[in-house]
XYZ file of N, CA, C and O in Angstrom:
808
model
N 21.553 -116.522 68.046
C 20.336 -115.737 68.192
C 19.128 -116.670 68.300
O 19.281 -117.624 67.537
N 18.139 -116.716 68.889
C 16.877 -117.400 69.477
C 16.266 -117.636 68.351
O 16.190 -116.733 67.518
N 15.854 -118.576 68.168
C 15.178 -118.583 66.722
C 13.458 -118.621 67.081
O 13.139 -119.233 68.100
N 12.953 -118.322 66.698
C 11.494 -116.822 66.882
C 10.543 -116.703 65.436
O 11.148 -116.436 64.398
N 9.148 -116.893 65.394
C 8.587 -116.840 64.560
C 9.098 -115.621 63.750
O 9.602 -115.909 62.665
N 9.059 -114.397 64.065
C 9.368 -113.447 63.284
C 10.737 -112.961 62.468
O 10.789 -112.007 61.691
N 11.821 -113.839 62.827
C 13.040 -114.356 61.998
C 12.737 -115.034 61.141
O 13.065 -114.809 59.976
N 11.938 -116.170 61.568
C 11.271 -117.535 60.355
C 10.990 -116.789 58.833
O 11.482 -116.791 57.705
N 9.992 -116.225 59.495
C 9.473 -114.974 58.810
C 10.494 -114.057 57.682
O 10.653 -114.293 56.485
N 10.950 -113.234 58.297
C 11.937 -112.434 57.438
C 12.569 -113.423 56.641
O 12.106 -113.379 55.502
N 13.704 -114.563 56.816
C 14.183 -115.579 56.209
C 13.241 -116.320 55.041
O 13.493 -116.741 53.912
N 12.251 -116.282 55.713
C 10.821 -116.821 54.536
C 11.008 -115.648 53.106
O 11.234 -115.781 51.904
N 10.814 -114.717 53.859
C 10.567 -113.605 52.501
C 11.671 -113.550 51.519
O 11.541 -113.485 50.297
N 12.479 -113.574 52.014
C 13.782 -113.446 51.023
C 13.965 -114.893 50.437
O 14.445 -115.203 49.347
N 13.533 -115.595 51.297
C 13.698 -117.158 50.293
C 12.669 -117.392 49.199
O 12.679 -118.181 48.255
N 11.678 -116.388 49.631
C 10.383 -116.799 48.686
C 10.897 -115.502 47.695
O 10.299 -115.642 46.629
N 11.465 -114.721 47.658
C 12.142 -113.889 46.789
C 12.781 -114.590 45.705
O 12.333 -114.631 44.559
N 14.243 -115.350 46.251
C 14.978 -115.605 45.721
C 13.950 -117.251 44.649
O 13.939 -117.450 43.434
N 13.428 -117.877 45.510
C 13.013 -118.784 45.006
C 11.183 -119.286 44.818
O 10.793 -120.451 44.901
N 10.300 -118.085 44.559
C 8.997 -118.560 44.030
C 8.228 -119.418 44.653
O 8.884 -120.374 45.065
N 7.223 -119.470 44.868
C 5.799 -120.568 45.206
C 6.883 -122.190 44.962
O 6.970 -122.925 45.946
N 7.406 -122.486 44.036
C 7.945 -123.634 43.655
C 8.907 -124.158 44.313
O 8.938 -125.269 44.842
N 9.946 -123.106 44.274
C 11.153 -124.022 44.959
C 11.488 -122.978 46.719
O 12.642 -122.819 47.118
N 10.285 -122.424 47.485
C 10.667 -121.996 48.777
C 10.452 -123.812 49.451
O 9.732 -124.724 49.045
N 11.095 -123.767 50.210
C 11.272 -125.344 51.232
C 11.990 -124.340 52.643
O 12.743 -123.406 52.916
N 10.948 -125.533 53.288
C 11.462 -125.416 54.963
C 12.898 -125.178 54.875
O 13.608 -124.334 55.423
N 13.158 -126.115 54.061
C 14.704 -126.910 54.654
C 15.578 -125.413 54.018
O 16.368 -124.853 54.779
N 15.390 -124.954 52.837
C 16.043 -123.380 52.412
C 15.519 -122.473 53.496
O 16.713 -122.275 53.723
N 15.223 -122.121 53.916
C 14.592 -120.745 54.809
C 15.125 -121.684 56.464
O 14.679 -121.112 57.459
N 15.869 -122.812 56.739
C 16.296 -123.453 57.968
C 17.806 -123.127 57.706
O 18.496 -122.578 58.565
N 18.395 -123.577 56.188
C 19.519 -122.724 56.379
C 20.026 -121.736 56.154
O 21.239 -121.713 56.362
N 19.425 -120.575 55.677
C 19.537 -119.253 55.743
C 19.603 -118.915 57.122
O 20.087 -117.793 57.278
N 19.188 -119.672 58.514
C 18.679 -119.169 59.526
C 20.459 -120.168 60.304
O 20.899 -120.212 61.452
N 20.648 -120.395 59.822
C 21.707 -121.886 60.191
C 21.161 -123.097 61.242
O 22.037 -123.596 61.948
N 20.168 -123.465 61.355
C 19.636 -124.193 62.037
C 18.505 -125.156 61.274
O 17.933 -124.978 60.199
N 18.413 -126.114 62.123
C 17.832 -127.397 61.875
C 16.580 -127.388 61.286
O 15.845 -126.710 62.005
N 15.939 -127.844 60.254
C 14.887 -127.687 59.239
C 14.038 -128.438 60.451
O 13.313 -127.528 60.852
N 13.833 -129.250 61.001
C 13.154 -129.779 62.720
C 12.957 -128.693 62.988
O 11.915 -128.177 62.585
N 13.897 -127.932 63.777
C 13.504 -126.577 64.804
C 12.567 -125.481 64.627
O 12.169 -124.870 65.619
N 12.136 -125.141 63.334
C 11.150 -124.352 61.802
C 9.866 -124.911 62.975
O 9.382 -124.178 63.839
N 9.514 -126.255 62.766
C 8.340 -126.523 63.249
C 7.989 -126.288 64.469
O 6.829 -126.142 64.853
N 8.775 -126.250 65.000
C 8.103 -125.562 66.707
C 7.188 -124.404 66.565
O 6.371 -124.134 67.446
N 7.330 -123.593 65.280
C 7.205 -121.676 64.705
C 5.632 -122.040 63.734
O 4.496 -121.592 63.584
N 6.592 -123.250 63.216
C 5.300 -122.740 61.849
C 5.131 -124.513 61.516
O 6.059 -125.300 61.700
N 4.176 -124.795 61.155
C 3.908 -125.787 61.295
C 4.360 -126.868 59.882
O 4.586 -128.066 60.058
N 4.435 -126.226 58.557
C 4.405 -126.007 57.461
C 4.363 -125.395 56.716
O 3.857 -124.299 56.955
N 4.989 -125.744 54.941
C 4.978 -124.354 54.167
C 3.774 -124.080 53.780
O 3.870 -123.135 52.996
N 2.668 -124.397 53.905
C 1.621 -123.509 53.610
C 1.121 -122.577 55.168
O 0.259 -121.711 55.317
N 1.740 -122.980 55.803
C 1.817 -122.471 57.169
C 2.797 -121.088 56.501
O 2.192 -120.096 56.095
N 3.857 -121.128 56.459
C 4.770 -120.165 55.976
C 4.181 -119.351 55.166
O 4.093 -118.146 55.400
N 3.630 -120.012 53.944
C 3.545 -118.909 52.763
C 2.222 -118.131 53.656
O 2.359 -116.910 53.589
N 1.278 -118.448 54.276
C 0.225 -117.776 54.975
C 0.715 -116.360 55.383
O 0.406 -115.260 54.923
N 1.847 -116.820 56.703
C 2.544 -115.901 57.220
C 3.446 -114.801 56.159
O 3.545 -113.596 56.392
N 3.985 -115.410 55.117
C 4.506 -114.351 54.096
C 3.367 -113.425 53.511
O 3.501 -112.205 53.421
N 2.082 -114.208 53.070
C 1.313 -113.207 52.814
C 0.849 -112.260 53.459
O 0.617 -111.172 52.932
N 0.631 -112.521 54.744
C 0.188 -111.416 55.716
C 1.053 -110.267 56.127
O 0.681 -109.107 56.308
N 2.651 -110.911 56.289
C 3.619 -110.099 56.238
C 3.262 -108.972 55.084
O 2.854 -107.820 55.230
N 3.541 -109.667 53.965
C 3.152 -108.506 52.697
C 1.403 -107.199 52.449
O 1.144 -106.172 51.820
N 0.907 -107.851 53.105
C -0.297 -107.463 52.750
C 0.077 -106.409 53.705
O 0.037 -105.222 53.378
N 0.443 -106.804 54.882
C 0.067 -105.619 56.313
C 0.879 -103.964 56.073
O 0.689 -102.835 56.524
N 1.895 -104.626 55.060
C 3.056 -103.530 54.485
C 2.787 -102.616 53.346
O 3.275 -101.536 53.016
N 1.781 -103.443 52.803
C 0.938 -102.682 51.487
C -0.272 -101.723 52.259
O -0.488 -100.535 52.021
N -1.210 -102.849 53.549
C -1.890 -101.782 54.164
C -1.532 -100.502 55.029
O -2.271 -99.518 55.029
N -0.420 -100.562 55.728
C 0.210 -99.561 55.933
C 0.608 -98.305 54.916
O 0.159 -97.185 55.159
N 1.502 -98.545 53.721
C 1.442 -97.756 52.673
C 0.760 -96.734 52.005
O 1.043 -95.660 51.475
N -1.157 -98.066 52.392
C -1.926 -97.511 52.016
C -2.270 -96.378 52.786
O -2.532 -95.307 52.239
N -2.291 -96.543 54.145
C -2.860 -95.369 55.345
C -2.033 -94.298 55.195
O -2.462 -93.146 55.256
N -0.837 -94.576 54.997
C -0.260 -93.002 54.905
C -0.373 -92.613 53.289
O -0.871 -91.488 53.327
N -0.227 -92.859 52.287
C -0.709 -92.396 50.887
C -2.282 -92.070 51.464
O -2.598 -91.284 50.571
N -3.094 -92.114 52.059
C -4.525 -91.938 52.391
C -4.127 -90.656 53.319
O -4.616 -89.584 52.961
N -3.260 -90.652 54.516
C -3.231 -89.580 55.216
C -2.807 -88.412 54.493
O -3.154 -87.267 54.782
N -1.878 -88.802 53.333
C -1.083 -87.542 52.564
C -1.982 -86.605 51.665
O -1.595 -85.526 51.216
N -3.186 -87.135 51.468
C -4.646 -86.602 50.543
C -4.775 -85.598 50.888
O -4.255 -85.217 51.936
N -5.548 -84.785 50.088
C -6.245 -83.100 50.927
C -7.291 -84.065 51.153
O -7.622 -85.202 50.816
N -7.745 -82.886 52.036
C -9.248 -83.134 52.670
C -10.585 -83.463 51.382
O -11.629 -84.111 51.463
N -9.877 -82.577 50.086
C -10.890 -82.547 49.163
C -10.539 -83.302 48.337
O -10.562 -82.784 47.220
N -10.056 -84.806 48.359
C -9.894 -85.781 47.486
C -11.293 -86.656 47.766
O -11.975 -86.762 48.785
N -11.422 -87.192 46.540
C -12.938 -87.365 46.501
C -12.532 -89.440 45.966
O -11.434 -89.581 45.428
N -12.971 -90.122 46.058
C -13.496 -91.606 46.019
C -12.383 -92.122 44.777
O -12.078 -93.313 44.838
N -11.981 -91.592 44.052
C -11.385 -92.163 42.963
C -10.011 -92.076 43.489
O -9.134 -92.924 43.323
N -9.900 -90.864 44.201
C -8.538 -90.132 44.138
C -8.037 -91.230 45.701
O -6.850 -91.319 46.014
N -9.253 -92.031 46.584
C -8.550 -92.693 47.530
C -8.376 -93.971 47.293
O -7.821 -94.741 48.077
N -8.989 -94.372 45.841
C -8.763 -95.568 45.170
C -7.336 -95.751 44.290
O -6.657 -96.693 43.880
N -7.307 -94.697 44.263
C -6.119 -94.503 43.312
C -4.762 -94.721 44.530
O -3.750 -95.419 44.463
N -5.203 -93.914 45.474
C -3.744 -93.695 46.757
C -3.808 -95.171 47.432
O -2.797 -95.575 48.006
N -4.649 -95.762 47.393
C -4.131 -97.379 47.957
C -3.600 -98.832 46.604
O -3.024 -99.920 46.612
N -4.262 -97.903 45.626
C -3.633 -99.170 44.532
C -2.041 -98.601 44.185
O -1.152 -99.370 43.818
N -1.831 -97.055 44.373
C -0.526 -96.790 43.899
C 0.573 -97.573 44.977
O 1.672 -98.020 44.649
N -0.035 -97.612 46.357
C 0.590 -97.747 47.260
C 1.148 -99.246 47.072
O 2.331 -99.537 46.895
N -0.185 -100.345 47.163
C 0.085 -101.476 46.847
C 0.831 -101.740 45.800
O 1.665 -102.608 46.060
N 0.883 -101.275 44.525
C 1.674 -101.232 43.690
C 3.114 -101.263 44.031
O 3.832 -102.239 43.811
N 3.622 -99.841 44.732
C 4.911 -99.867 45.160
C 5.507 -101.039 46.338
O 6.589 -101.483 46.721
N 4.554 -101.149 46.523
C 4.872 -102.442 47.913
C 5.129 -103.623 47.350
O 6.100 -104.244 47.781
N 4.435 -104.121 46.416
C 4.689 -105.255 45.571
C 6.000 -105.561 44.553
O 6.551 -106.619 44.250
N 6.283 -103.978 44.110
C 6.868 -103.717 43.376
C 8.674 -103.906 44.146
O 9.728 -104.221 43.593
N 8.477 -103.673 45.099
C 9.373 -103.870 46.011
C 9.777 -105.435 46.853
O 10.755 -105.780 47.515
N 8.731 -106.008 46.522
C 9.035 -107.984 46.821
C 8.640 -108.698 45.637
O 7.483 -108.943 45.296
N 9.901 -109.070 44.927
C 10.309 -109.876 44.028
C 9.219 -111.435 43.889
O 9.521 -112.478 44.469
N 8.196 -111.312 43.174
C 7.741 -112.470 43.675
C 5.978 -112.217 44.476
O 5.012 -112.980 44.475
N 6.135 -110.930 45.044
C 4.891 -110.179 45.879
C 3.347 -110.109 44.733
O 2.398 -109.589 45.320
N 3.126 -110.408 43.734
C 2.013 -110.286 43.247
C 1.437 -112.133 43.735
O 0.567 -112.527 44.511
N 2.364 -112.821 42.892
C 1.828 -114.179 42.818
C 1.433 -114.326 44.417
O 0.329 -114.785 44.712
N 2.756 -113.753 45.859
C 1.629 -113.704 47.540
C 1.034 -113.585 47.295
O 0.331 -114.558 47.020
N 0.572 -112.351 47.090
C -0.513 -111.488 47.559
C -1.661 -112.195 46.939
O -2.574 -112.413 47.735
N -1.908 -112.726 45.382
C -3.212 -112.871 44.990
C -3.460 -114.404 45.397
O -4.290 -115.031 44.738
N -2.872 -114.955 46.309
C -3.163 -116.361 46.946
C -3.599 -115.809 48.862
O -3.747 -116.642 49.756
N -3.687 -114.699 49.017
C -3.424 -114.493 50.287
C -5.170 -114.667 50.895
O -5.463 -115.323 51.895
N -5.974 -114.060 50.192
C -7.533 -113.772 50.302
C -7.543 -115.656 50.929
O -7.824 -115.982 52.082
N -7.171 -116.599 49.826
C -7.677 -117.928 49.788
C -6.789 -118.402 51.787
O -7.350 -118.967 52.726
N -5.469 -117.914 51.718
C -5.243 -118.167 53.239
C -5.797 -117.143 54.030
O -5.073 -116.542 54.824
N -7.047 -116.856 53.907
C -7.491 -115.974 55.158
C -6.492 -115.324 55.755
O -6.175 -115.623 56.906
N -5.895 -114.409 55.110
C -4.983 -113.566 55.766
C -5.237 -112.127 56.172
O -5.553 -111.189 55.440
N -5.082 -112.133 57.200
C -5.978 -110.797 58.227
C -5.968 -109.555 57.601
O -6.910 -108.803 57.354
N -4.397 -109.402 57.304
C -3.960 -107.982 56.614
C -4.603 -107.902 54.867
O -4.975 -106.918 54.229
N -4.550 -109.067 54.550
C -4.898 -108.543 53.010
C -6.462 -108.595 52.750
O -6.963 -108.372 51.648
N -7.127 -108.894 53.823
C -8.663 -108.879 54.202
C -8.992 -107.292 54.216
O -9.542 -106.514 53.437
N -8.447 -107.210 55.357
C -8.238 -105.423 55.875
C -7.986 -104.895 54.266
O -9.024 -104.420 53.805
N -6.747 -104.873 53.237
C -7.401 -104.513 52.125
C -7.838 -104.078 51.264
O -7.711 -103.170 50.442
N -8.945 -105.602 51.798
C -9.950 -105.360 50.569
C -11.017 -104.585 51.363
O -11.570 -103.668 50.755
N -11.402 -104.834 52.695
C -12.348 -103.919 53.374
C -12.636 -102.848 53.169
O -13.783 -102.408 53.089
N -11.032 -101.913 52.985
C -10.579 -100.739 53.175
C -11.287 -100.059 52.023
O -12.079 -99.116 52.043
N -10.711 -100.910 50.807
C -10.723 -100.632 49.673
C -12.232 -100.601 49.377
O -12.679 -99.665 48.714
N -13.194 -101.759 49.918
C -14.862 -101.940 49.734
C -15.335 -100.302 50.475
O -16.087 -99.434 50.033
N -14.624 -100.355 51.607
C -15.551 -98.836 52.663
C -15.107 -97.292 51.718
O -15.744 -96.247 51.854
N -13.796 -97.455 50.695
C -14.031 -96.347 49.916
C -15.276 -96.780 48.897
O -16.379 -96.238 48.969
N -15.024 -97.607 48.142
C -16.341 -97.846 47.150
C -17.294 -97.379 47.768
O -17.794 -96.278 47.539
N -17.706 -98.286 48.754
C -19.180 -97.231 49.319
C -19.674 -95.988 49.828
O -20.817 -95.557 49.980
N -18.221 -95.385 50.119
C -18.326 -93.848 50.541
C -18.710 -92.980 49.002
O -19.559 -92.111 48.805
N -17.595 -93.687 47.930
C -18.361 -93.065 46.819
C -19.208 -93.825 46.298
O -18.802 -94.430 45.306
N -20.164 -93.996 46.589
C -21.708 -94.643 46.293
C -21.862 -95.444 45.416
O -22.883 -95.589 44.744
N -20.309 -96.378 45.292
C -20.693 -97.886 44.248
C -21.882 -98.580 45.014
O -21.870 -98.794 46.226
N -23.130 -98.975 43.974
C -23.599 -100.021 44.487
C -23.160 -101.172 45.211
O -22.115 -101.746 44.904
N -24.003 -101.604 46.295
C -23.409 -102.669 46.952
C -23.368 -104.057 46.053
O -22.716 -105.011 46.476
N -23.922 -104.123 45.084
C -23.806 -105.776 44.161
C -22.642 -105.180 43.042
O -22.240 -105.951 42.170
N -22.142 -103.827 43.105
C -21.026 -103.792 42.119
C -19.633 -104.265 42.837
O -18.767 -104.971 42.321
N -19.626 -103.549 44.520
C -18.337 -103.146 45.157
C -17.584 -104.311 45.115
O -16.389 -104.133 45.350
N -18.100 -106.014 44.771
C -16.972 -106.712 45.763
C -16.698 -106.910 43.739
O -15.668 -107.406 43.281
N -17.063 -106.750 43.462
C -16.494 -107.102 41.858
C -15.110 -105.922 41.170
O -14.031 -106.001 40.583
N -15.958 -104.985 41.678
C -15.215 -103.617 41.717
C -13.849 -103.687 42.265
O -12.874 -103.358 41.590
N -13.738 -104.228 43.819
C -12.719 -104.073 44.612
C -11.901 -105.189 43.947
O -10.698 -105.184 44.209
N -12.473 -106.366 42.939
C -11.627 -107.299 42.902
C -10.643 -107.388 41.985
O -9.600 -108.040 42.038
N -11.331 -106.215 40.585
C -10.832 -105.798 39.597
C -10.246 -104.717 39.935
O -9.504 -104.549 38.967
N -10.084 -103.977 40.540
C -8.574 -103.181 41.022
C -7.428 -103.829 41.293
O -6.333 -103.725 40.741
N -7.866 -104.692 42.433
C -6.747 -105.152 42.900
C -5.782 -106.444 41.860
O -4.566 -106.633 41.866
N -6.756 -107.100 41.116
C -6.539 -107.475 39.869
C -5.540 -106.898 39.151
O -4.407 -107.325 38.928
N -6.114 -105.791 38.779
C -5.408 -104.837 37.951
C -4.128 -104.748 38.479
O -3.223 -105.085 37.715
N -3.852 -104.412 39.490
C -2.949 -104.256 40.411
C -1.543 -105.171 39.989
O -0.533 -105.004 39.305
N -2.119 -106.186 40.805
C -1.167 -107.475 41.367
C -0.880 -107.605 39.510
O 0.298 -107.471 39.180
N -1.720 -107.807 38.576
C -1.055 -108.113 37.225
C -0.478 -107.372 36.662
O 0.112 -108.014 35.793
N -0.182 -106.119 36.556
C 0.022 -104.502 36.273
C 1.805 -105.103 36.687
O 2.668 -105.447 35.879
N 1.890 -105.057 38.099
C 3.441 -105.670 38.868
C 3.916 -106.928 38.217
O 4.999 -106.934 37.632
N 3.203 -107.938 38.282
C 3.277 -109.027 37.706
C 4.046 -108.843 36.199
O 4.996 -109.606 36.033
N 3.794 -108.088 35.297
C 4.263 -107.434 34.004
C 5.895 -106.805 34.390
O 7.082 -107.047 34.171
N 5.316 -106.175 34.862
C 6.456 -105.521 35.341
C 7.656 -106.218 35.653
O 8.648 -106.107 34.932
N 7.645 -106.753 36.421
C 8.670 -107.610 37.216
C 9.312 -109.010 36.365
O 10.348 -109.636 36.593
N 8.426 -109.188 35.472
C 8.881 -109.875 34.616
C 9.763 -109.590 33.227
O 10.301 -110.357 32.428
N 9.680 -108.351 33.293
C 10.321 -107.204 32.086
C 11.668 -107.095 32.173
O 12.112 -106.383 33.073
N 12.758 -107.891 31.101
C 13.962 -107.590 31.823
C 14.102 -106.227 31.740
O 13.331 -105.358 31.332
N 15.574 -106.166 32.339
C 16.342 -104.718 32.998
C 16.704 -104.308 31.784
O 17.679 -103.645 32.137
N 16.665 -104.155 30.302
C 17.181 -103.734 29.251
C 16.560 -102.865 28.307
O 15.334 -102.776 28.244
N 17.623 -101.970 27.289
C 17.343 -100.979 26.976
C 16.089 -101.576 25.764
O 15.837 -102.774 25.640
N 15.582 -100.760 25.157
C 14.545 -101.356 23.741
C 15.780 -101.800 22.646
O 16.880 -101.264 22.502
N 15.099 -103.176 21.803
C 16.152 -103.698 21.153
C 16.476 -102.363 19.947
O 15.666 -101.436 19.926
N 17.669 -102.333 18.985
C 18.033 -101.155 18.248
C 17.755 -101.215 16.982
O 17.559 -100.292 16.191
N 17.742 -102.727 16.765
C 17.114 -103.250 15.344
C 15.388 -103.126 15.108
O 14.919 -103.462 14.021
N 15.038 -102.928 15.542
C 13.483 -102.453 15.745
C 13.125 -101.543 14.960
O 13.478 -100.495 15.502
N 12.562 -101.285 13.867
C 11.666 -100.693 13.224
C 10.418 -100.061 13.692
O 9.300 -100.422 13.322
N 10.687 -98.974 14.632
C 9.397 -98.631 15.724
C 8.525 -98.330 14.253
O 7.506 -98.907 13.873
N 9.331 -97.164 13.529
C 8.280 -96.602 12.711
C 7.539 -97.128 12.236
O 6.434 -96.590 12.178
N 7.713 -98.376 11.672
C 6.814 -99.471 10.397
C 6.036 -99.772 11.938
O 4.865 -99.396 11.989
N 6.548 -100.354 13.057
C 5.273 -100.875 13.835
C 4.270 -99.743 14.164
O 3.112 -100.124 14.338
N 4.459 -98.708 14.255
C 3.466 -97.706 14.589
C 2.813 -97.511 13.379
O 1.606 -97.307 13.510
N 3.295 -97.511 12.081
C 2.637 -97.576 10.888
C 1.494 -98.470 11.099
O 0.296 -98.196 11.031
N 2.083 -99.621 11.375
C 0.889 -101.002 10.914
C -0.073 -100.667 12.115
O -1.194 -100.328 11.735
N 0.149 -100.688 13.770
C -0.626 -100.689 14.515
C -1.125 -98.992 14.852
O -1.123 -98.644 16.033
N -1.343 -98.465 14.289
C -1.737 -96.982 14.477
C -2.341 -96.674 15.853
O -1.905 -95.857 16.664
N -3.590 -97.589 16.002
C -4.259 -96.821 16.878
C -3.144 -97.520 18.452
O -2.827 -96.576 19.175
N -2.760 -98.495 18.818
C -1.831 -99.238 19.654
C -0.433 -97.996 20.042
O -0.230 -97.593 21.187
N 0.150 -97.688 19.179
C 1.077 -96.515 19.055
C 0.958 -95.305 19.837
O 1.552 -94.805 20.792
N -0.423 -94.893 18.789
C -0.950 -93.336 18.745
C -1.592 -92.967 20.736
O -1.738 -91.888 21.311
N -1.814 -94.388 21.234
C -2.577 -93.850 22.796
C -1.724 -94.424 23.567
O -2.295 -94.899 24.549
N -0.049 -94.682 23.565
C 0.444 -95.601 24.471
C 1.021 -94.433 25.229
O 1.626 -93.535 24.643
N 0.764 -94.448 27.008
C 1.522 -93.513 28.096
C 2.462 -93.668 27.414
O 2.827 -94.466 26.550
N 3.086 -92.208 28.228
C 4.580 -91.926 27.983
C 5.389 -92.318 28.961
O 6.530 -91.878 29.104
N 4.715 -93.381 29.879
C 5.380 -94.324 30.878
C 4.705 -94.954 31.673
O 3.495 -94.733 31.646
N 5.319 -96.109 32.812
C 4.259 -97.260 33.370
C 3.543 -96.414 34.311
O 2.351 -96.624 34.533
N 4.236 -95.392 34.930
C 3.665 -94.593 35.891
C 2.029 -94.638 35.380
O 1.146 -95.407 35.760
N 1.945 -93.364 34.229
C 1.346 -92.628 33.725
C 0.181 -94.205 32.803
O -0.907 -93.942 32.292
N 0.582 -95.194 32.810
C -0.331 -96.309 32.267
C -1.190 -96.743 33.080
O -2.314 -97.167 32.811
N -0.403 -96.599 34.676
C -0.743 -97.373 35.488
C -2.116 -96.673 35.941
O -3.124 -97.370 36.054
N -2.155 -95.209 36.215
C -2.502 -93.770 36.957
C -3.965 -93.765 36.185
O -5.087 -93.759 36.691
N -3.488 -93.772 34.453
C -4.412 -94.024 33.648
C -5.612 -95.137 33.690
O -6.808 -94.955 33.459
N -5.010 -96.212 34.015
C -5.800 -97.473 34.115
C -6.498 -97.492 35.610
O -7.464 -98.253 35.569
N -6.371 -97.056 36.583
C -7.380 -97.139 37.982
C -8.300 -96.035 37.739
O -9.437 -95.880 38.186
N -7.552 -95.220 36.877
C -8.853 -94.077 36.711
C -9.753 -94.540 35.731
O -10.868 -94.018 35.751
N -9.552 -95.312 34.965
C -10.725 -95.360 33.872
C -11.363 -96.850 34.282
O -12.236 -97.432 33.639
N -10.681 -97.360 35.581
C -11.838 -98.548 36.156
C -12.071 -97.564 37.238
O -12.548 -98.314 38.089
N -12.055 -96.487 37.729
C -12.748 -95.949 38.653
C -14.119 -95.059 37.799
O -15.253 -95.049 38.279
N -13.809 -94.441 36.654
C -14.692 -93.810 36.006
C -16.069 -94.368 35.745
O -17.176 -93.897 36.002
N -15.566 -95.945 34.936
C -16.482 -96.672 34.831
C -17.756 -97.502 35.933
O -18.687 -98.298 35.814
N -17.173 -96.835 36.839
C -18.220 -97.645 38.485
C -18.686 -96.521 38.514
O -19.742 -96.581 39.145
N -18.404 -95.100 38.041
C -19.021 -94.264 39.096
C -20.568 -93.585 38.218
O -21.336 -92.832 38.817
């Protein structure tokens, strides 16, 4: 098969999956592809060349997400409720590439088209609901913040049940108020937390 920036690409993602900012190399993502870690460079020039292209890959998939969670709105969703439908979106998009927070929050610094778009997106709701313009880029940055670290948690959480030796009761004893306001899931933490940084701008 022709080897083609947009193979490079796919092969990139899953290598940067399997193996992190640290250990993705040309030479891993050349043999996933079975070909010559040389031949890579005709495509991409380097791995910061690569990781560029992974971020944009990711971002453009989160902005997409976002447009249809935005198309799925009633007409009478109002500024919070379209802040909310692009961070849930990004959320799930991230949530879905192993590795996708640490892209994404390096992507702004590679000028990457799609994760520009965004933050744009995300700035032209702020201003539709009438964040000041010296709040919005602080605003937009602490969502997406929220965001990418929210996944970041997540993804780092192993796959296992709560330990059995645990004494919930005595910890809810000692930490009362920690206990007494915790969601009854990440969903419902997450849903919670864009709304009460959306509350607070408005």
């Amino acid at each position: 098969m022709k080897l083609t920036k947009e193979r490079i690409v796919e092969a990139g993602m899953i290598t940067f999956a399997e193996h992190g900012y640290a250990g993705l190399s040309m030479r891993q993502v050349a043999e996933r592809l079975d070909v010559h870690a040389g031949s890579l460079y005709y495509h991409v020039r380097n791995k910061d060349a690569l990781l560029a292209l992974l971020a944009d890959r990711l971002a453009g998939r989160a902005f997409e997400a976002g447009e249809k969670a935005l198309a799925e709105l009633p007409p009478s969703a109002g500024w919070a409720d379209r802040v909310e439908a692009q961070a849930t979106a990004l959320r799930h998009t991230l949530r879905a590439h192993a590795g996708g927070p640490l892209l994404l929050a390096g992507s702004p610094a590679m000028l990457s088209p799609q994760a520009l778009a965004l933050m744009e997106r995300l700035l032209a709701t702020l201003r539709d609901g009438g964040v000041p313009e010296a709040d919005r880029q602080v605003l937009g940055d602490v969502v997406l913040s929220y965001v990418t670290g929210f996944v970041l948690q997540e993804q780092a959480e192993p796959e296992t049940a709560r330990p059995a030796d645990v004494d919930y009761a005595a910890l809810a004893a000692r930490f009362p108020l920690l206990f007494a306001t915790l969601p009854p899931d990440s969903d419902e933490m997450f849903r919670r937390g864009v709304r009460q940084i959306c509350e607070r701008a408005g």
